[in-house]
Amino acid sequence: MLSAIIAIVFFTYIGQFLLNAAIAPLARAMGLAEWHMGAALSLAAVMVTLLSQRWGRASLSWGRKPVLVTALLLALTAGLLFALTTYARTNMWIPAGVAAAGIILARGGFFGAAVAAVPPTGQALIAELTPDEQSRVRGMAAFGSAFNIAAMVGALLSGLLAAWWLMAPVYATPISVGIALIIAVVVIPRTAPDKKIKQPPKLSPRDKRVQPYLFAGFGMFFAAGIIQICIGFIIQDRFAIEPAEAVLPTGIAMLGQAVGALFAQLVLVPRLAWPPRKLLRVGLVIVTLAVTSIALPLPLWATIVSVAVIGVGMGFAGPGYNAGASLKVRPEEQGSVAGLLSAVGGLTWVFAPITGTTIYGWSPTAAILLGTIAVGTSALVAWLHPEFKADARPRTLRKS
């Protein structure tokens, strides 16, 4: 079951990252403004924010298979609509405004609604299978590593495909999502009736058990959103690189971030065996320093290394964020807390892409420093909030 969920995460997010690495050069090639792509990602984040907890609770009441099949059908529709819109625009069949609307709807509305189902469904399953603190941390790290492997492979494929043909990543996206859909239909079993919870409780973001984690995660995701959407423009503008040639270094930067996160999640986190509190604190400090360094006039290789270090920091902080909050709630609340944790990342992406690209148009340095302020504030919360001052002690949890 867990391996099938991880495979679905892998192929779904390959589809997402195939688009992300090429999105800035695509915008320039199709004659679209930077804010059009920012708006698409912001709308996707709105959908994640609104639907994550609903999907998480549905995964406990409907069962995992119906949730995943429904979501992946929607993601496949989104990929096909994005490809059709891009094809029509590159052949000059539609004006830029119509193309922008189609891309915002496909990449934003449809794809955002679909991927909102994947993290809470997977994290609720991990919570069910992991009875204590250390196994919960390792499980969340493994789940995050699937995401980062997908980011790594997606960024690499995007760079290679776009170097051959700029539009190739767009057309490869529905294929990847289609593979995830086939796995969901064929491999995922139906949830047994006695495992379903008819009315999973809804968890409030003001719940004192999890609120400090939500505050600590917000700035980290906000800063990561700004860097992820702006790095393609930074590479083009700072180093005077043409759009088609910028895809490869942009893909390498995203690949570096994924490799950094993967190294932290698969190698460092299991070996260090730190409690969630310490993972979150150390990770946020690393991300703060790395984001700040991107504002400096570094050479291209050093800029790419800074993006990779952001990945290392998030590889520490992510398992601490997810496992720490998950350990605070009851088994029947796991779908809700997983949805809340995912929604925080979505909420930051409501504002980060459109804010980052808008401020970038005025001052690239100001956009990066905004990310520094955001993640620095999260680091302060993790170090100063009373919830994170108490020593974390391993404990055994009741399985759902």
mmCIF file of C-alpha atoms in Angstrom:
data_model
loop_
_atom_site.group_PDB
_atom_site.id
_atom_site.type_symbol
_atom_site.label_atom_id
_atom_site.label_comp_id
_atom_site.label_asym_id
_atom_site.label_seq_id
_atom_site.Cartn_x
_atom_site.Cartn_y
_atom_site.Cartn_z
ATOM 1 C CA MET A 1 0.000 0.000 0.000
ATOM 2 C CA LEU A 2 2.679 2.507 1.034
ATOM 3 C CA SER A 3 4.822 1.765 -2.030
ATOM 4 C CA ALA A 4 1.822 2.356 -4.314
ATOM 5 C CA ILE A 5 1.081 5.712 -2.640
ATOM 6 C CA ILE A 6 4.728 6.717 -3.046
ATOM 7 C CA ALA A 7 4.639 5.744 -6.748
ATOM 8 C CA ILE A 8 1.509 7.857 -7.243
ATOM 9 C CA VAL A 9 3.198 10.803 -5.542
ATOM 10 C CA PHE A 10 6.242 10.276 -7.751
ATOM 11 C CA PHE A 11 4.471 10.306 -11.111
ATOM 12 C CA THR A 12 1.963 13.020 -10.160
ATOM 13 C CA TYR A 13 4.649 15.434 -9.068
ATOM 14 C CA ILE A 14 6.903 14.612 -12.012
ATOM 15 C CA GLY A 15 4.047 16.084 -14.050
ATOM 16 C CA GLN A 16 4.047 19.187 -11.896
ATOM 17 C CA PHE A 17 7.805 19.725 -12.017
ATOM 18 C CA LEU A 18 7.979 19.099 -15.742
ATOM 19 C CA LEU A 19 5.967 22.298 -16.068
ATOM 20 C CA ASN A 20 7.622 24.296 -13.281
ATOM 21 C CA ALA A 21 11.158 24.174 -14.662
ATOM 22 C CA ALA A 22 9.993 25.334 -18.085
ATOM 23 C CA ILE A 23 7.331 27.800 -16.994
ATOM 24 C CA ALA A 24 9.429 30.985 -17.059
ATOM 25 C CA PRO A 25 10.923 30.369 -20.532
ATOM 26 C CA LEU A 26 7.465 29.299 -21.777
ATOM 27 C CA ALA A 27 5.983 32.567 -20.568
ATOM 28 C CA ARG A 28 8.550 34.565 -22.516
ATOM 29 C CA ALA A 29 8.262 32.345 -25.612
ATOM 30 C CA MET A 30 4.453 32.696 -25.727
ATOM 31 C CA GLY A 31 4.543 36.448 -25.129
ATOM 32 C CA LEU A 32 2.890 36.219 -21.679
ATOM 33 C CA ALA A 33 3.669 38.442 -18.717
ATOM 34 C CA GLU A 34 5.436 37.115 -15.631
ATOM 35 C CA TRP A 35 2.322 37.706 -13.530
ATOM 36 C CA HIS A 36 0.287 35.318 -15.708
ATOM 37 C CA MET A 37 2.390 32.396 -14.507
ATOM 38 C CA GLY A 38 2.357 33.768 -10.988
ATOM 39 C CA ALA A 39 -1.444 33.926 -11.120
ATOM 40 C CA ALA A 40 -1.650 30.296 -12.318
ATOM 41 C CA LEU A 41 0.443 29.067 -9.412
ATOM 42 C CA SER A 42 -1.441 31.279 -6.965
ATOM 43 C CA LEU A 43 -4.795 29.875 -8.125
ATOM 44 C CA ALA A 44 -3.422 26.342 -7.733
ATOM 45 C CA ALA A 45 -2.467 27.250 -4.192
ATOM 46 C CA VAL A 46 -5.966 28.604 -3.509
ATOM 47 C CA MET A 47 -7.373 25.227 -4.521
ATOM 48 C CA VAL A 48 -4.874 23.387 -2.311
ATOM 49 C CA THR A 49 -5.740 25.656 0.612
ATOM 50 C CA LEU A 50 -9.486 25.220 0.184
ATOM 51 C CA LEU A 51 -9.544 21.492 -0.563
ATOM 52 C CA SER A 52 -6.652 19.874 1.350
ATOM 53 C CA GLN A 53 -8.526 19.257 4.586
ATOM 54 C CA ARG A 54 -11.636 18.179 2.643
ATOM 55 C CA TRP A 55 -9.586 15.632 0.702
ATOM 56 C CA GLY A 56 -7.873 14.490 3.908
ATOM 57 C CA ARG A 57 -11.157 13.851 5.670
ATOM 58 C CA ALA A 58 -12.597 12.228 2.536
ATOM 59 C CA SER A 59 -9.676 9.782 2.444
ATOM 60 C CA LEU A 60 -10.874 8.503 5.834
ATOM 61 C CA SER A 61 -14.605 8.479 5.026
ATOM 62 C CA TRP A 62 -14.656 7.518 1.295
ATOM 63 C CA GLY A 63 -11.463 5.484 1.280
ATOM 64 C CA ARG A 64 -8.144 6.129 -0.423
ATOM 65 C CA LYS A 65 -8.921 4.674 -3.859
ATOM 66 C CA PRO A 66 -11.978 6.819 -4.739
ATOM 67 C CA VAL A 67 -10.158 9.967 -3.584
ATOM 68 C CA LEU A 68 -7.007 9.265 -5.584
ATOM 69 C CA VAL A 69 -8.780 8.133 -8.778
ATOM 70 C CA THR A 70 -11.034 11.205 -8.753
ATOM 71 C CA ALA A 71 -8.117 13.549 -8.140
ATOM 72 C CA LEU A 72 -5.894 12.008 -10.809
ATOM 73 C CA LEU A 73 -8.642 12.125 -13.433
ATOM 74 C CA LEU A 74 -8.876 15.852 -12.715
ATOM 75 C CA ALA A 75 -5.077 16.217 -12.955
ATOM 76 C CA LEU A 76 -5.061 14.404 -16.317
ATOM 77 C CA THR A 77 -7.761 16.770 -17.601
ATOM 78 C CA ALA A 78 -5.644 19.711 -16.443
ATOM 79 C CA GLY A 79 -2.535 18.432 -18.216
ATOM 80 C CA LEU A 80 -4.404 17.918 -21.469
ATOM 81 C CA LEU A 81 -5.990 21.382 -21.305
ATOM 82 C CA PHE A 82 -2.596 22.991 -20.623
ATOM 83 C CA ALA A 83 -1.055 21.158 -23.594
ATOM 84 C CA LEU A 84 -3.945 22.097 -25.899
ATOM 85 C CA THR A 85 -3.753 25.762 -24.888
ATOM 86 C CA THR A 86 0.015 25.871 -25.373
ATOM 87 C CA TYR A 87 -0.253 24.219 -28.790
ATOM 88 C CA ALA A 88 -2.923 26.681 -29.895
ATOM 89 C CA ARG A 89 -0.895 29.688 -28.731
ATOM 90 C CA THR A 90 2.392 28.569 -30.296
ATOM 91 C CA ASN A 91 0.559 28.144 -33.608
ATOM 92 C CA MET A 92 -0.951 31.643 -33.159
ATOM 93 C CA TRP A 93 -4.504 30.285 -33.208
ATOM 94 C CA ILE A 94 -5.456 32.190 -30.049
ATOM 95 C CA PRO A 95 -4.362 35.575 -28.635
ATOM 96 C CA ALA A 96 -2.147 35.905 -25.579
ATOM 97 C CA GLY A 97 -5.068 36.805 -23.298
ATOM 98 C CA VAL A 98 -6.991 33.629 -24.166
ATOM 99 C CA ALA A 99 -3.839 31.544 -23.727
ATOM 100 C CA ALA A 100 -3.189 33.111 -20.328
ATOM 101 C CA ALA A 101 -6.759 32.356 -19.215
ATOM 102 C CA GLY A 102 -6.494 28.736 -20.366
ATOM 103 C CA ILE A 103 -3.146 28.213 -18.635
ATOM 104 C CA ILE A 104 -4.376 29.806 -15.394
ATOM 105 C CA LEU A 105 -7.468 27.576 -15.422
ATOM 106 C CA ALA A 106 -5.559 24.380 -16.269
ATOM 107 C CA ARG A 107 -2.389 24.786 -14.172
ATOM 108 C CA GLY A 108 -4.174 26.726 -11.476
ATOM 109 C CA GLY A 109 -7.751 25.564 -10.973
ATOM 110 C CA PHE A 110 -7.813 21.984 -12.236
ATOM 111 C CA PHE A 111 -4.286 20.845 -11.377
ATOM 112 C CA GLY A 112 -4.319 22.597 -8.002
ATOM 113 C CA ALA A 113 -7.605 20.939 -7.026
ATOM 114 C CA ALA A 114 -6.208 17.559 -8.032
ATOM 115 C CA VAL A 115 -2.835 17.602 -6.292
ATOM 116 C CA ALA A 116 -4.490 18.859 -3.099
ATOM 117 C CA ALA A 117 -5.672 15.270 -2.545
ATOM 118 C CA VAL A 118 -2.280 13.561 -2.647
ATOM 119 C CA PRO A 119 -0.385 14.826 0.457
ATOM 120 C CA PRO A 120 -3.206 14.462 3.009
ATOM 121 C CA THR A 121 -4.130 10.996 1.713
ATOM 122 C CA GLY A 122 -0.527 9.813 1.880
ATOM 123 C CA GLN A 123 0.249 11.417 5.228
ATOM 124 C CA ALA A 124 -2.899 10.008 6.840
ATOM 125 C CA LEU A 125 -1.808 6.548 5.687
ATOM 126 C CA ILE A 126 1.685 7.039 7.145
ATOM 127 C CA ALA A 127 0.188 8.138 10.470
ATOM 128 C CA GLU A 128 -1.875 4.940 10.496
ATOM 129 C CA LEU A 129 1.208 2.782 9.911
ATOM 130 C CA THR A 130 3.679 4.470 12.306
ATOM 131 C CA PRO A 131 3.065 4.011 16.068
ATOM 132 C CA ASP A 132 5.857 6.107 17.645
ATOM 133 C CA GLU A 133 7.793 9.331 17.211
ATOM 134 C CA GLN A 134 10.873 8.018 15.420
ATOM 135 C CA SER A 135 8.924 5.818 12.992
ATOM 136 C CA ARG A 136 6.575 8.732 12.317
ATOM 137 C CA VAL A 137 9.536 11.003 11.494
ATOM 138 C CA ARG A 138 11.069 8.343 9.228
ATOM 139 C CA GLY A 139 7.736 7.757 7.514
ATOM 140 C CA MET A 140 7.180 11.441 6.833
ATOM 141 C CA ALA A 141 10.763 11.743 5.595
ATOM 142 C CA ALA A 142 10.221 8.822 3.191
ATOM 143 C CA PHE A 143 7.011 10.410 1.910
ATOM 144 C CA GLY A 144 8.822 13.719 1.413
ATOM 145 C CA SER A 145 11.654 11.942 -0.365
ATOM 146 C CA ALA A 146 9.190 10.627 -2.976
ATOM 147 C CA PHE A 147 8.173 14.212 -3.644
ATOM 148 C CA ASN A 148 11.792 15.307 -3.928
ATOM 149 C CA ILE A 149 12.796 12.419 -6.178
ATOM 150 C CA ALA A 150 9.928 13.490 -8.418
ATOM 151 C CA ALA A 151 11.185 17.066 -8.284
ATOM 152 C CA MET A 152 14.670 15.879 -9.181
ATOM 153 C CA VAL A 153 13.570 13.665 -12.058
ATOM 154 C CA GLY A 154 10.991 16.197 -13.258
ATOM 155 C CA ALA A 155 13.487 19.057 -13.301
ATOM 156 C CA LEU A 156 16.102 16.920 -15.071
ATOM 157 C CA LEU A 157 13.623 15.666 -17.659
ATOM 158 C CA SER A 158 12.288 19.163 -18.171
ATOM 159 C CA GLY A 159 15.756 20.513 -18.887
ATOM 160 C CA LEU A 160 16.642 17.676 -21.251
ATOM 161 C CA LEU A 161 13.314 17.724 -23.079
ATOM 162 C CA ALA A 162 13.220 21.507 -23.383
ATOM 163 C CA ALA A 163 16.798 21.558 -24.691
ATOM 164 C CA TRP A 164 15.474 19.374 -27.520
ATOM 165 C CA TRP A 165 12.108 21.180 -27.849
ATOM 166 C CA LEU A 166 10.787 23.888 -25.543
ATOM 167 C CA MET A 167 7.238 22.529 -25.627
ATOM 168 C CA ALA A 168 8.162 18.887 -24.920
ATOM 169 C CA PRO A 169 7.742 19.127 -21.099
ATOM 170 C CA VAL A 170 4.179 20.360 -21.610
ATOM 171 C CA TYR A 171 3.220 17.350 -23.698
ATOM 172 C CA ALA A 172 4.987 14.910 -21.355
ATOM 173 C CA THR A 173 2.957 16.033 -18.338
ATOM 174 C CA PRO A 174 -0.322 14.177 -19.144
ATOM 175 C CA ILE A 175 1.673 10.995 -19.769
ATOM 176 C CA SER A 176 3.204 11.097 -16.302
ATOM 177 C CA VAL A 177 -0.127 11.835 -14.600
ATOM 178 C CA GLY A 178 -1.740 9.058 -16.632
ATOM 179 C CA ILE A 179 0.760 6.550 -15.215
ATOM 180 C CA ALA A 180 -0.160 7.655 -11.684
ATOM 181 C CA LEU A 181 -3.840 7.183 -12.524
ATOM 182 C CA ILE A 182 -3.233 3.640 -13.801
ATOM 183 C CA ILE A 183 -1.390 2.754 -10.563
ATOM 184 C CA ALA A 184 -4.294 4.098 -8.504
ATOM 185 C CA VAL A 185 -6.867 2.125 -10.474
ATOM 186 C CA VAL A 186 -4.931 -1.154 -10.630
ATOM 187 C CA VAL A 187 -2.910 -1.317 -7.396
ATOM 188 C CA ILE A 188 -4.671 0.643 -4.642
ATOM 189 C CA PRO A 189 -7.179 -1.633 -2.851
ATOM 190 C CA ARG A 190 -10.511 -0.414 -1.600
ATOM 191 C CA THR A 191 -10.576 0.521 2.064
ATOM 192 C CA ALA A 192 -12.378 -2.045 4.197
ATOM 193 C CA PRO A 193 -15.686 -0.747 5.621
ATOM 194 C CA ASP A 194 -14.512 -1.183 9.229
ATOM 195 C CA LYS A 195 -11.499 1.060 8.497
ATOM 196 C CA LYS A 196 -13.616 3.965 7.298
ATOM 197 C CA ILE A 197 -14.610 6.819 9.610
ATOM 198 C CA LYS A 198 -18.055 8.091 8.715
ATOM 199 C CA GLN A 199 -17.571 11.633 10.004
ATOM 200 C CA PRO A 200 -13.875 12.458 10.519
ATOM 201 C CA PRO A 201 -13.557 15.511 12.804
ATOM 202 C CA LYS A 202 -12.587 18.843 11.304
ATOM 203 C CA LEU A 203 -9.522 20.378 12.916
ATOM 204 C CA SER A 204 -9.348 24.141 13.383
ATOM 205 C CA PRO A 205 -6.118 25.961 12.457
ATOM 206 C CA ARG A 206 -6.530 27.721 15.818
ATOM 207 C CA ASP A 207 -6.194 24.399 17.651
ATOM 208 C CA LYS A 208 -3.418 25.016 20.176
ATOM 209 C CA ARG A 209 -1.933 21.566 19.593
ATOM 210 C CA VAL A 210 -0.961 22.304 15.987
ATOM 211 C CA GLN A 211 -1.093 26.087 15.570
ATOM 212 C CA PRO A 212 2.610 26.660 16.432
ATOM 213 C CA TYR A 213 3.615 24.205 13.703
ATOM 214 C CA LEU A 214 1.428 26.002 11.172
ATOM 215 C CA PHE A 215 3.063 29.327 12.069
ATOM 216 C CA ALA A 216 6.540 27.795 11.850
ATOM 217 C CA GLY A 217 5.857 26.275 8.431
ATOM 218 C CA PHE A 218 4.194 29.281 6.821
ATOM 219 C CA GLY A 219 7.285 31.425 6.260
ATOM 220 C CA MET A 220 9.367 28.500 5.038
ATOM 221 C CA PHE A 221 6.864 27.627 2.306
ATOM 222 C CA PHE A 222 6.370 31.288 1.422
ATOM 223 C CA ALA A 223 10.105 31.824 0.900
ATOM 224 C CA ALA A 224 10.427 28.585 -1.077
ATOM 225 C CA GLY A 225 7.538 29.689 -3.299
ATOM 226 C CA ILE A 226 9.180 33.012 -4.098
ATOM 227 C CA ILE A 227 12.503 31.391 -4.974
ATOM 228 C CA GLN A 228 10.958 28.598 -7.013
ATOM 229 C CA ILE A 229 8.924 30.916 -9.228
ATOM 230 C CA CYS A 230 11.592 33.650 -9.482
ATOM 231 C CA ILE A 231 14.745 31.577 -9.960
ATOM 232 C CA GLY A 232 14.100 31.140 -13.690
ATOM 233 C CA PHE A 233 13.788 34.902 -14.105
ATOM 234 C CA ILE A 234 16.822 35.531 -11.856
ATOM 235 C CA ILE A 235 18.983 33.255 -14.000
ATOM 236 C CA GLN A 236 17.799 34.883 -17.232
ATOM 237 C CA ASP A 237 18.174 38.473 -16.046
ATOM 238 C CA ARG A 238 21.215 38.352 -13.756
ATOM 239 C CA PHE A 239 23.328 36.356 -16.189
ATOM 240 C CA ALA A 240 21.846 37.622 -19.504
ATOM 241 C CA ILE A 241 20.723 34.185 -20.708
ATOM 242 C CA GLU A 242 18.133 33.678 -23.451
ATOM 243 C CA PRO A 243 14.824 31.941 -22.474
ATOM 244 C CA ALA A 244 15.497 28.640 -24.267
ATOM 245 C CA GLU A 245 19.032 28.475 -22.833
ATOM 246 C CA ALA A 246 17.781 29.294 -19.312
ATOM 247 C CA VAL A 247 15.743 26.099 -19.006
ATOM 248 C CA LEU A 248 18.794 23.920 -18.344
ATOM 249 C CA PRO A 249 20.377 25.982 -15.502
ATOM 250 C CA THR A 250 16.903 26.546 -14.030
ATOM 251 C CA GLY A 251 16.318 22.804 -14.120
ATOM 252 C CA ILE A 252 19.737 22.208 -12.535
ATOM 253 C CA ALA A 253 18.881 24.630 -9.718
ATOM 254 C CA MET A 254 15.591 22.843 -9.046
ATOM 255 C CA LEU A 255 17.386 19.518 -9.329
ATOM 256 C CA GLY A 256 19.920 20.723 -6.762
ATOM 257 C CA GLN A 257 17.152 21.709 -4.364
ATOM 258 C CA ALA A 258 15.561 18.281 -4.710
ATOM 259 C CA VAL A 259 18.906 16.491 -4.248
ATOM 260 C CA GLY A 260 19.621 18.557 -1.142
ATOM 261 C CA ALA A 261 16.239 17.739 0.370
ATOM 262 C CA LEU A 262 16.582 14.074 -0.591
ATOM 263 C CA PHE A 263 20.010 13.815 1.018
ATOM 264 C CA ALA A 264 18.696 15.344 4.238
ATOM 265 C CA GLN A 265 15.552 13.163 4.332
ATOM 266 C CA LEU A 266 17.071 9.807 3.396
ATOM 267 C CA VAL A 267 20.556 10.093 4.923
ATOM 268 C CA LEU A 268 20.801 12.775 7.607
ATOM 269 C CA VAL A 269 17.381 12.627 9.285
ATOM 270 C CA PRO A 270 17.415 8.828 9.935
ATOM 271 C CA ARG A 271 21.022 8.884 11.165
ATOM 272 C CA LEU A 272 20.664 11.896 13.455
ATOM 273 C CA ALA A 273 17.347 10.670 14.942
ATOM 274 C CA TRP A 274 16.509 14.171 16.133
ATOM 275 C CA PRO A 275 13.053 14.942 17.551
ATOM 276 C CA PRO A 276 10.682 16.954 15.338
ATOM 277 C CA ARG A 277 11.337 20.164 17.286
ATOM 278 C CA LYS A 278 15.081 20.118 16.569
ATOM 279 C CA LEU A 279 14.636 19.140 12.917
ATOM 280 C CA LEU A 280 12.294 22.086 12.401
ATOM 281 C CA ARG A 281 14.566 24.582 14.179
ATOM 282 C CA VAL A 282 17.782 23.617 12.399
ATOM 283 C CA GLY A 283 16.079 23.351 9.024
ATOM 284 C CA LEU A 284 14.539 26.818 9.237
ATOM 285 C CA VAL A 285 17.886 28.422 10.112
ATOM 286 C CA ILE A 286 19.524 26.745 7.094
ATOM 287 C CA VAL A 287 16.750 27.913 4.766
ATOM 288 C CA THR A 288 16.984 31.480 6.103
ATOM 289 C CA LEU A 289 20.716 31.678 5.408
ATOM 290 C CA ALA A 290 20.405 30.103 1.950
ATOM 291 C CA VAL A 291 17.585 32.386 0.778
ATOM 292 C CA THR A 292 19.529 35.430 1.989
ATOM 293 C CA SER A 293 22.596 34.371 -0.011
ATOM 294 C CA ILE A 294 20.634 34.389 -3.288
ATOM 295 C CA ALA A 295 20.217 38.168 -2.920
ATOM 296 C CA LEU A 296 24.010 38.541 -3.153
ATOM 297 C CA PRO A 297 25.755 39.055 -6.546
ATOM 298 C CA LEU A 298 27.020 35.480 -6.689
ATOM 299 C CA PRO A 299 28.180 33.681 -9.841
ATOM 300 C CA LEU A 300 25.772 31.243 -11.486
ATOM 301 C CA TRP A 301 27.247 28.123 -9.872
ATOM 302 C CA ALA A 302 27.038 29.655 -6.394
ATOM 303 C CA THR A 303 23.439 30.739 -6.978
ATOM 304 C CA ILE A 304 22.576 27.159 -7.914
ATOM 305 C CA VAL A 305 24.373 25.883 -4.775
ATOM 306 C CA SER A 306 22.326 28.291 -2.631
ATOM 307 C CA VAL A 307 19.115 26.849 -4.075
ATOM 308 C CA ALA A 308 20.424 23.355 -3.249
ATOM 309 C CA VAL A 309 21.091 24.394 0.358
ATOM 310 C CA ILE A 310 17.476 25.566 0.611
ATOM 311 C CA GLY A 311 16.591 21.957 -0.213
ATOM 312 C CA VAL A 312 18.809 20.651 2.594
ATOM 313 C CA GLY A 313 17.124 22.958 5.093
ATOM 314 C CA MET A 314 13.639 21.961 3.953
ATOM 315 C CA GLY A 315 14.693 18.305 4.085
ATOM 316 C CA PHE A 316 15.311 18.784 7.807
ATOM 317 C CA ALA A 317 12.329 21.019 8.526
ATOM 318 C CA GLY A 318 9.692 19.117 6.516
ATOM 319 C CA PRO A 319 9.690 15.858 8.544
ATOM 320 C CA GLY A 320 9.798 17.876 11.766
ATOM 321 C CA TYR A 321 6.846 19.959 10.636
ATOM 322 C CA ASN A 322 4.686 17.037 9.500
ATOM 323 C CA ALA A 323 5.605 14.501 12.175
ATOM 324 C CA GLY A 324 5.517 17.029 15.010
ATOM 325 C CA ALA A 325 1.961 18.139 14.289
ATOM 326 C CA SER A 326 0.797 14.599 13.487
ATOM 327 C CA LEU A 327 2.004 13.358 16.870
ATOM 328 C CA LYS A 328 -0.175 15.941 18.622
ATOM 329 C CA VAL A 329 -3.564 14.629 17.431
ATOM 330 C CA ARG A 330 -5.699 11.494 17.698
ATOM 331 C CA PRO A 331 -5.864 8.810 14.947
ATOM 332 C CA GLU A 332 -9.299 9.941 13.747
ATOM 333 C CA GLU A 333 -7.899 13.473 13.314
ATOM 334 C CA GLN A 334 -4.967 12.453 11.094
ATOM 335 C CA GLY A 335 -6.784 13.240 7.836
ATOM 336 C CA SER A 336 -7.681 16.680 9.098
ATOM 337 C CA VAL A 337 -4.225 17.548 10.408
ATOM 338 C CA ALA A 338 -2.599 16.292 7.197
ATOM 339 C CA GLY A 339 -4.987 18.507 5.251
ATOM 340 C CA LEU A 340 -4.159 21.502 7.450
ATOM 341 C CA LEU A 341 -0.423 20.991 7.045
ATOM 342 C CA SER A 342 -0.806 20.761 3.273
ATOM 343 C CA ALA A 343 -3.140 23.769 3.231
ATOM 344 C CA VAL A 344 -0.493 25.941 4.882
ATOM 345 C CA GLY A 345 1.842 25.242 1.988
ATOM 346 C CA GLY A 346 -1.013 25.993 -0.392
ATOM 347 C CA LEU A 347 -1.882 29.227 1.403
ATOM 348 C CA THR A 348 1.657 30.514 1.035
ATOM 349 C CA TRP A 349 1.510 29.761 -2.688
ATOM 350 C CA VAL A 350 -1.645 31.851 -2.954
ATOM 351 C CA PHE A 351 0.476 34.894 -2.216
ATOM 352 C CA ALA A 352 4.089 33.929 -2.922
ATOM 353 C CA PRO A 353 4.068 33.554 -6.742
ATOM 354 C CA ILE A 354 1.978 36.634 -7.519
ATOM 355 C CA THR A 355 3.674 38.714 -4.801
ATOM 356 C CA GLY A 356 7.141 37.477 -5.713
ATOM 357 C CA THR A 357 6.778 38.057 -9.457
ATOM 358 C CA THR A 358 5.140 41.468 -8.963
ATOM 359 C CA ILE A 359 7.862 42.695 -6.598
ATOM 360 C CA TYR A 360 10.495 41.089 -8.830
ATOM 361 C CA GLY A 361 9.356 43.297 -11.701
ATOM 362 C CA TRP A 362 10.131 46.293 -9.485
ATOM 363 C CA SER A 363 13.240 44.989 -7.710
ATOM 364 C CA PRO A 364 14.658 41.442 -7.889
ATOM 365 C CA THR A 365 16.586 41.957 -4.650
ATOM 366 C CA ALA A 366 13.467 43.111 -2.795
ATOM 367 C CA ALA A 367 11.611 39.945 -3.846
ATOM 368 C CA ILE A 368 14.379 37.734 -2.458
ATOM 369 C CA LEU A 369 14.644 39.712 0.791
ATOM 370 C CA LEU A 370 10.898 39.329 1.300
ATOM 371 C CA GLY A 371 11.499 35.579 1.314
ATOM 372 C CA THR A 372 14.286 36.049 3.873
ATOM 373 C CA ILE A 373 11.982 37.987 6.195
ATOM 374 C CA ALA A 374 9.261 35.351 5.892
ATOM 375 C CA VAL A 375 11.403 32.312 6.668
ATOM 376 C CA GLY A 376 13.372 34.226 9.305
ATOM 377 C CA THR A 377 10.111 34.913 11.133
ATOM 378 C CA SER A 378 9.271 31.213 11.024
ATOM 379 C CA ALA A 379 12.679 30.401 12.466
ATOM 380 C CA LEU A 380 12.027 32.792 15.349
ATOM 381 C CA VAL A 381 8.692 31.078 16.051
ATOM 382 C CA ALA A 382 10.389 27.673 16.130
ATOM 383 C CA TRP A 383 13.058 28.903 18.541
ATOM 384 C CA LEU A 384 10.946 31.103 20.823
ATOM 385 C CA HIS A 385 7.415 29.651 20.979
ATOM 386 C CA PRO A 386 6.808 27.731 24.259
ATOM 387 C CA GLU A 387 5.589 24.663 22.335
ATOM 388 C CA PHE A 388 9.090 24.124 20.932
ATOM 389 C CA LYS A 389 10.976 24.704 24.195
ATOM 390 C CA ALA A 390 9.923 21.486 25.931
ATOM 391 C CA ASP A 391 12.050 18.427 25.298
ATOM 392 C CA ALA A 392 10.340 15.975 22.977
ATOM 393 C CA ARG A 393 10.195 12.430 24.320
ATOM 394 C CA PRO A 394 9.344 9.377 22.211
ATOM 395 C CA ARG A 395 5.971 7.889 22.924
ATOM 396 C CA THR A 396 3.863 5.063 21.526
ATOM 397 C CA LEU A 397 0.600 6.027 19.831
ATOM 398 C CA ARG A 398 -2.570 4.087 19.374
ATOM 399 C CA LYS A 399 -3.052 2.948 15.788
ATOM 400 C CA SER A 400 -6.228 3.840 13.982
#
